[in-house]
Amino acid sequence: MKSLKELTRPNIWNLKPYSSARDEYKGITASVFLDANENPYNSPHNRYPDPLQTELKEELSKLKNIAPEKIFLGNGSDEAIDLLFRAFCEPAIDNAVAIEPTYGMYKVCADINDVEYRRVLLDESFQFSADKLIRSADEHTKLIFLCSPNNPTGNDLSRNEIEKLLTCFEGLVILDEAYNDFSNVSSFINRLYEFPNLVILQTFSKAWGSAAIRLGMAFASKEIVHILNKIKYPYNVNLLTQQRGIEALKHYEQIENWIKIIKAERDVIMDEFKTLSCVQQVFPSDANFFLARVTDATAIYNYLVHQGIIVRNRSKITLCGNCLRVTVGYPEENKKLMDALKQYK
């Protein structure tokens, strides 16, 4: 790996971050706060939230078995993705490499930040080659993006290839594990110490059932997290989100139960899909959704819309022609979908 100073944009490396009132105060417990121009009424919502989400990170560190200083929290994982481009990629000079197809926000953030985005196609099994990704990189490649389980394909990526990429690539490898809770493969979090160039993304939006609170997680070396904290907006995670995140962590056994139910439902509905005359292929899934190739994705999508059932038409995505992406819902919702498709002609 190149040194972090080499990878970081010079202006970011030298940046003196904004210092908020809540950053500057450190010491004994206080009861009178007259430092941040806040309205004294309407407690607790009159006060700015903790800019570094200290309590939430401490609770999260116990579950993830990782030091709080190696945790970055943001307004969804999308904030961390954007900050990685802003911190490490010089606009109009540097580039990023990613597998294709994959989560669309990587390219959107690259475009917003004027960073060239290089796509490397997956094979027919939706797997990638570390060698191909590395061959697509050059001296200006700062970031490589992987999503595992991948979206929209649903499958885990090869761990051997991920390890090879982490070993051979000199820049940062961003491993998006948004759907890892639904996989039988363990997270790479417990291997961060092996790979200083690894950044892991996770989210409260999927297994945690908390998409509305917009809480994303990034796990990396404390040096990388420090750089992300330098350039984030001071109060990027609001008080209500922090409180809801802490509350969710207290009931992790409920999350585990949801995961168990969703995985079981996924297997059932995928098996049922294989029996439908309009379905040509159901691809393996390690996520809370699956991809299916059908006879006419657009016609079937429109038919389901008229039945009040919304799935995702992925036909325009590379390698996903005539494919629908189906999220696993309540058993009752899954039954409505199957009943509707059995009547489709």
XYZ file of C-alpha atoms in Angstrom:
345
model
C 0.000 0.000 0.000
C 1.124 3.563 -0.685
C 1.442 5.772 2.364
C -1.764 7.462 3.433
C -0.163 10.842 2.736
C 0.505 9.774 -0.863
C -3.088 8.643 -1.291
C -4.719 11.692 0.278
C -5.307 14.887 -1.696
C -2.666 17.423 -0.534
C -5.238 20.088 0.344
C -7.144 17.552 2.468
C -4.001 16.313 4.181
C -3.135 19.910 5.119
C -6.704 20.926 5.927
C -7.478 22.388 9.316
C -11.010 21.143 9.991
C -13.847 23.305 11.249
C -13.889 23.349 15.041
C -17.381 23.372 16.517
C -18.300 24.410 20.043
C -18.930 20.785 20.955
C -15.509 19.789 19.596
C -13.695 22.373 21.686
C -15.311 21.646 25.040
C -13.652 18.756 26.831
C -13.616 18.325 30.568
C -15.841 17.948 33.610
C -19.594 17.608 33.314
C -21.213 20.987 32.710
C -24.785 22.125 33.267
C -24.750 25.560 31.626
C -23.992 25.737 27.907
C -23.605 29.247 26.528
C -21.045 28.460 23.842
C -22.940 27.466 20.662
C -25.592 30.179 20.189
C -28.344 27.652 20.859
C -31.868 28.511 21.947
C -32.134 27.581 25.673
C -35.694 26.304 25.177
C -37.040 23.005 23.763
C -34.586 20.617 25.409
C -33.087 18.268 24.254
C -33.660 19.177 20.616
C -32.269 22.698 21.090
C -28.747 21.325 21.493
C -26.360 20.336 18.725
C -25.692 16.594 18.686
C -22.361 15.005 19.554
C -20.276 15.606 16.385
C -18.368 12.333 16.841
C -21.322 10.210 18.067
C -19.243 8.996 21.023
C -21.882 6.994 22.893
C -23.201 5.326 19.746
C -19.688 4.356 18.633
C -18.870 2.918 22.047
C -21.965 0.713 21.952
C -21.320 -0.286 18.337
C -17.707 -1.154 19.120
C -18.887 -3.771 21.620
C -20.996 -5.518 18.989
C -18.449 -5.254 16.182
C -15.436 -5.907 18.419
C -13.568 -2.955 16.973
C -12.159 0.177 18.606
C -14.395 3.290 18.422
C -11.635 5.290 16.737
C -11.839 2.889 13.795
C -15.536 3.657 13.244
C -16.931 6.431 11.056
C -20.671 7.135 11.166
C -22.464 9.039 8.450
C -25.774 10.032 6.910
C -26.192 6.632 5.283
C -23.304 4.781 3.655
C -23.593 7.211 0.749
C -21.947 9.934 2.846
C -18.902 7.743 3.449
C -18.713 6.895 -0.269
C -18.781 10.574 -1.208
C -16.207 11.497 1.447
C -13.810 8.829 0.179
C -13.843 10.450 -3.256
C -13.466 13.925 -1.759
C -10.576 12.888 0.488
C -8.507 10.753 -1.836
C -9.305 11.544 -5.482
C -8.024 14.706 -7.140
C -10.767 15.889 -9.523
C -10.002 15.427 -13.231
C -6.749 13.622 -12.364
C -7.364 10.540 -10.254
C -9.694 7.629 -10.984
C -11.579 4.813 -9.296
C -12.184 1.235 -10.460
C -15.255 -0.852 -9.695
C -16.924 -4.083 -10.666
C -19.886 -3.941 -13.059
C -22.767 -4.346 -12.395
C -22.842 -3.018 -8.848
C -24.367 -0.342 -6.597
C -24.988 2.784 -8.659
C -23.929 5.410 -6.095
C -20.233 4.687 -6.607
C -20.436 6.080 -10.117
C -22.754 8.931 -9.109
C -20.288 10.076 -6.446
C -17.416 9.744 -8.919
C -19.280 11.911 -11.426
C -20.157 14.521 -8.788
C -16.511 14.759 -7.788
C -15.236 14.783 -11.411
C -13.362 11.509 -10.962
C -12.977 9.019 -13.803
C -14.885 5.815 -13.050
C -13.547 2.620 -14.655
C -15.849 -0.415 -14.834
C -14.703 -4.034 -15.025
C -17.322 -6.606 -16.001
C -18.096 -9.561 -13.786
C -18.061 -12.994 -15.371
C -21.127 -15.128 -16.172
C -21.257 -16.269 -12.525
C -21.194 -12.636 -11.354
C -17.685 -13.083 -9.954
C -14.680 -10.796 -10.392
C -11.002 -11.200 -11.095
C -8.538 -9.263 -8.934
C -6.036 -9.348 -11.807
C -8.529 -7.696 -14.171
C -9.276 -4.926 -11.684
C -5.581 -4.295 -11.112
C -4.909 -4.236 -14.872
C -7.589 -1.549 -15.195
C -5.824 0.575 -12.576
C -2.874 2.905 -13.058
C -0.776 5.295 -10.975
C -3.797 7.593 -10.597
C -6.186 4.917 -9.285
C -6.882 5.708 -5.646
C -9.988 3.606 -4.930
C -11.377 0.212 -5.935
C -14.998 -0.565 -5.033
C -16.401 -4.012 -4.283
C -19.879 -4.840 -3.008
C -20.315 -8.238 -1.347
C -22.999 -9.521 -1.387
C -23.253 -7.544 -4.569
C -26.188 -5.396 -5.654
C -28.076 -6.183 -7.895
C -26.694 -9.700 -8.363
C -27.123 -10.792 -4.723
C -24.094 -13.076 -4.500
C -21.024 -13.043 -2.265
C -17.808 -12.223 -4.094
C -14.862 -14.617 -3.922
C -12.937 -14.134 -0.659
C -9.741 -15.360 -2.292
C -10.014 -12.689 -4.965
C -10.829 -10.022 -2.363
C -7.732 -11.000 -0.376
C -5.601 -10.982 -3.520
C -6.812 -7.498 -4.411
C -6.130 -6.199 -0.901
C -2.622 -7.627 -1.059
C -1.705 -6.403 -4.541
C -3.441 -3.026 -4.910
C -1.539 -0.009 -3.580
C -4.622 2.180 -3.066
C -7.719 1.806 -0.916
C -10.151 -1.082 -1.379
C -13.694 -0.229 -0.331
C -15.678 -3.351 0.534
C -19.378 -2.572 0.798
C -20.974 -5.125 3.129
C -24.463 -3.590 3.239
C -26.029 -7.066 2.874
C -23.453 -9.143 4.751
C -25.846 -9.848 7.646
C -27.880 -12.056 5.288
C -24.831 -14.021 4.146
C -23.329 -17.132 5.692
C -19.877 -15.651 5.098
C -18.300 -13.622 7.890
C -17.514 -9.929 7.611
C -13.993 -8.718 6.850
C -14.115 -6.467 9.937
C -12.098 -8.929 11.991
C -9.351 -8.741 9.351
C -8.895 -4.980 9.249
C -5.628 -5.349 11.133
C -4.234 -7.406 8.230
C -5.100 -4.887 5.521
C -4.405 -1.179 6.266
C -5.850 -0.275 2.839
C -9.275 -1.796 3.586
C -12.395 0.298 4.198
C -15.579 -1.616 5.074
C -19.017 -0.093 4.611
C -22.096 -1.311 6.479
C -25.503 0.189 7.168
C -28.475 0.256 9.521
C -30.770 0.316 6.468
C -30.990 -3.401 5.691
C -30.810 -6.056 8.416
C -31.393 -3.442 11.118
C -34.670 -2.344 9.526
C -33.768 1.327 9.986
C -33.461 2.817 6.509
C -35.452 5.882 7.587
C -32.910 7.057 10.178
C -30.079 7.254 7.591
C -27.197 5.760 9.539
C -24.215 4.325 7.706
C -21.006 2.853 9.070
C -17.450 2.761 7.780
C -14.728 0.717 9.474
C -11.070 1.397 8.723
C -7.765 2.281 10.323
C -7.948 5.159 12.793
C -5.837 7.205 10.372
C -8.366 6.818 7.538
C -11.264 7.517 9.904
C -9.463 10.664 11.097
C -9.308 11.956 7.521
C -13.021 11.285 6.966
C -13.837 13.080 10.210
C -11.766 16.071 9.078
C -13.938 16.711 6.039
C -17.422 15.629 7.148
C -19.948 18.277 8.104
C -19.684 18.969 11.844
C -23.058 17.545 12.901
C -23.639 15.002 10.151
C -25.585 12.507 12.310
C -28.509 14.103 14.114
C -29.563 13.476 17.707
C -32.667 11.454 16.827
C -30.638 9.135 14.603
C -27.997 8.649 17.293
C -30.669 7.852 19.875
C -32.433 5.392 17.558
C -29.130 3.702 16.727
C -28.287 3.240 20.410
C -31.754 1.840 21.060
C -31.433 -0.627 18.182
C -28.126 -1.898 19.560
C -29.855 -2.770 22.822
C -32.168 -5.174 20.985
C -29.763 -6.997 18.692
C -31.464 -10.313 19.397
C -34.505 -8.938 17.540
C -32.300 -8.088 14.552
C -30.915 -11.623 14.565
C -34.447 -13.013 14.547
C -35.420 -10.798 11.589
C -32.357 -12.013 9.704
C -33.239 -15.660 10.368
C -36.821 -15.172 9.157
C -35.798 -13.248 6.030
C -33.193 -15.841 5.040
C -35.726 -18.633 5.410
C -38.317 -16.701 3.381
C -35.703 -15.965 0.732
C -35.025 -19.648 0.220
C -38.735 -20.457 0.023
C -39.637 -17.762 -2.483
C -36.588 -18.481 -4.648
C -37.614 -22.146 -4.879
C -41.155 -21.123 -5.788
C -39.864 -18.721 -8.435
C -38.106 -21.586 -10.180
C -41.460 -23.266 -10.801
C -42.992 -20.276 -12.628
C -43.347 -20.529 -16.410
C -42.357 -16.863 -16.838
C -39.055 -17.358 -14.981
C -36.024 -18.542 -16.932
C -33.355 -18.412 -14.236
C -33.049 -17.579 -10.533
C -29.558 -16.544 -9.524
C -28.029 -17.574 -6.176
C -28.396 -14.990 -3.425
C -26.640 -14.206 -0.149
C -28.670 -11.031 0.431
C -32.247 -10.099 1.373
C -33.176 -10.020 -2.305
C -32.568 -12.116 -5.391
C -32.243 -11.603 -9.121
C -34.375 -13.542 -11.595
C -34.254 -13.611 -15.386
C -37.763 -13.702 -16.822
C -39.387 -13.926 -20.236
C -40.252 -10.222 -20.469
C -39.100 -8.112 -17.513
C -40.819 -4.909 -18.596
C -44.190 -6.563 -19.236
C -44.064 -8.486 -15.955
C -42.981 -5.403 -14.022
C -45.877 -3.386 -15.457
C -48.298 -6.224 -14.725
C -47.171 -6.334 -11.085
C -47.465 -2.555 -10.761
C -51.117 -2.823 -11.759
C -51.491 -5.459 -9.036
C -50.065 -2.988 -6.518
C -46.825 -4.950 -6.217
C -43.513 -3.182 -6.847
C -40.299 -5.021 -7.666
C -37.243 -3.579 -9.439
C -36.739 -3.899 -13.182
C -32.969 -4.239 -13.726
C -33.137 -4.932 -17.484
C -31.054 -1.892 -18.411
C -28.201 -2.893 -16.089
C -25.167 -4.581 -17.658
C -25.435 -8.405 -17.644
C -28.976 -8.169 -16.225
C -31.087 -8.204 -19.365
C -34.708 -9.206 -18.681
C -33.988 -9.429 -14.968
C -36.153 -8.447 -12.023
C -34.733 -7.838 -8.559
C -37.082 -9.007 -5.820
C -36.730 -7.968 -2.186
C -37.885 -10.476 0.423
C -40.874 -9.051 2.298
C -43.325 -10.281 4.917
C -44.557 -13.841 4.230
C -47.954 -12.325 3.347
C -46.345 -9.946 0.843
C -44.302 -12.723 -0.711
C -47.480 -14.805 -1.094
C -49.255 -11.935 -2.872
C -46.337 -11.686 -5.292
C -46.364 -15.418 -5.999
C -50.153 -15.530 -6.419
C -49.978 -12.664 -8.909
C -47.170 -14.253 -10.916
C -48.956 -17.611 -11.065
C -51.822 -15.806 -12.790
C -49.551 -13.964 -15.241
C -49.947 -15.017 -18.865
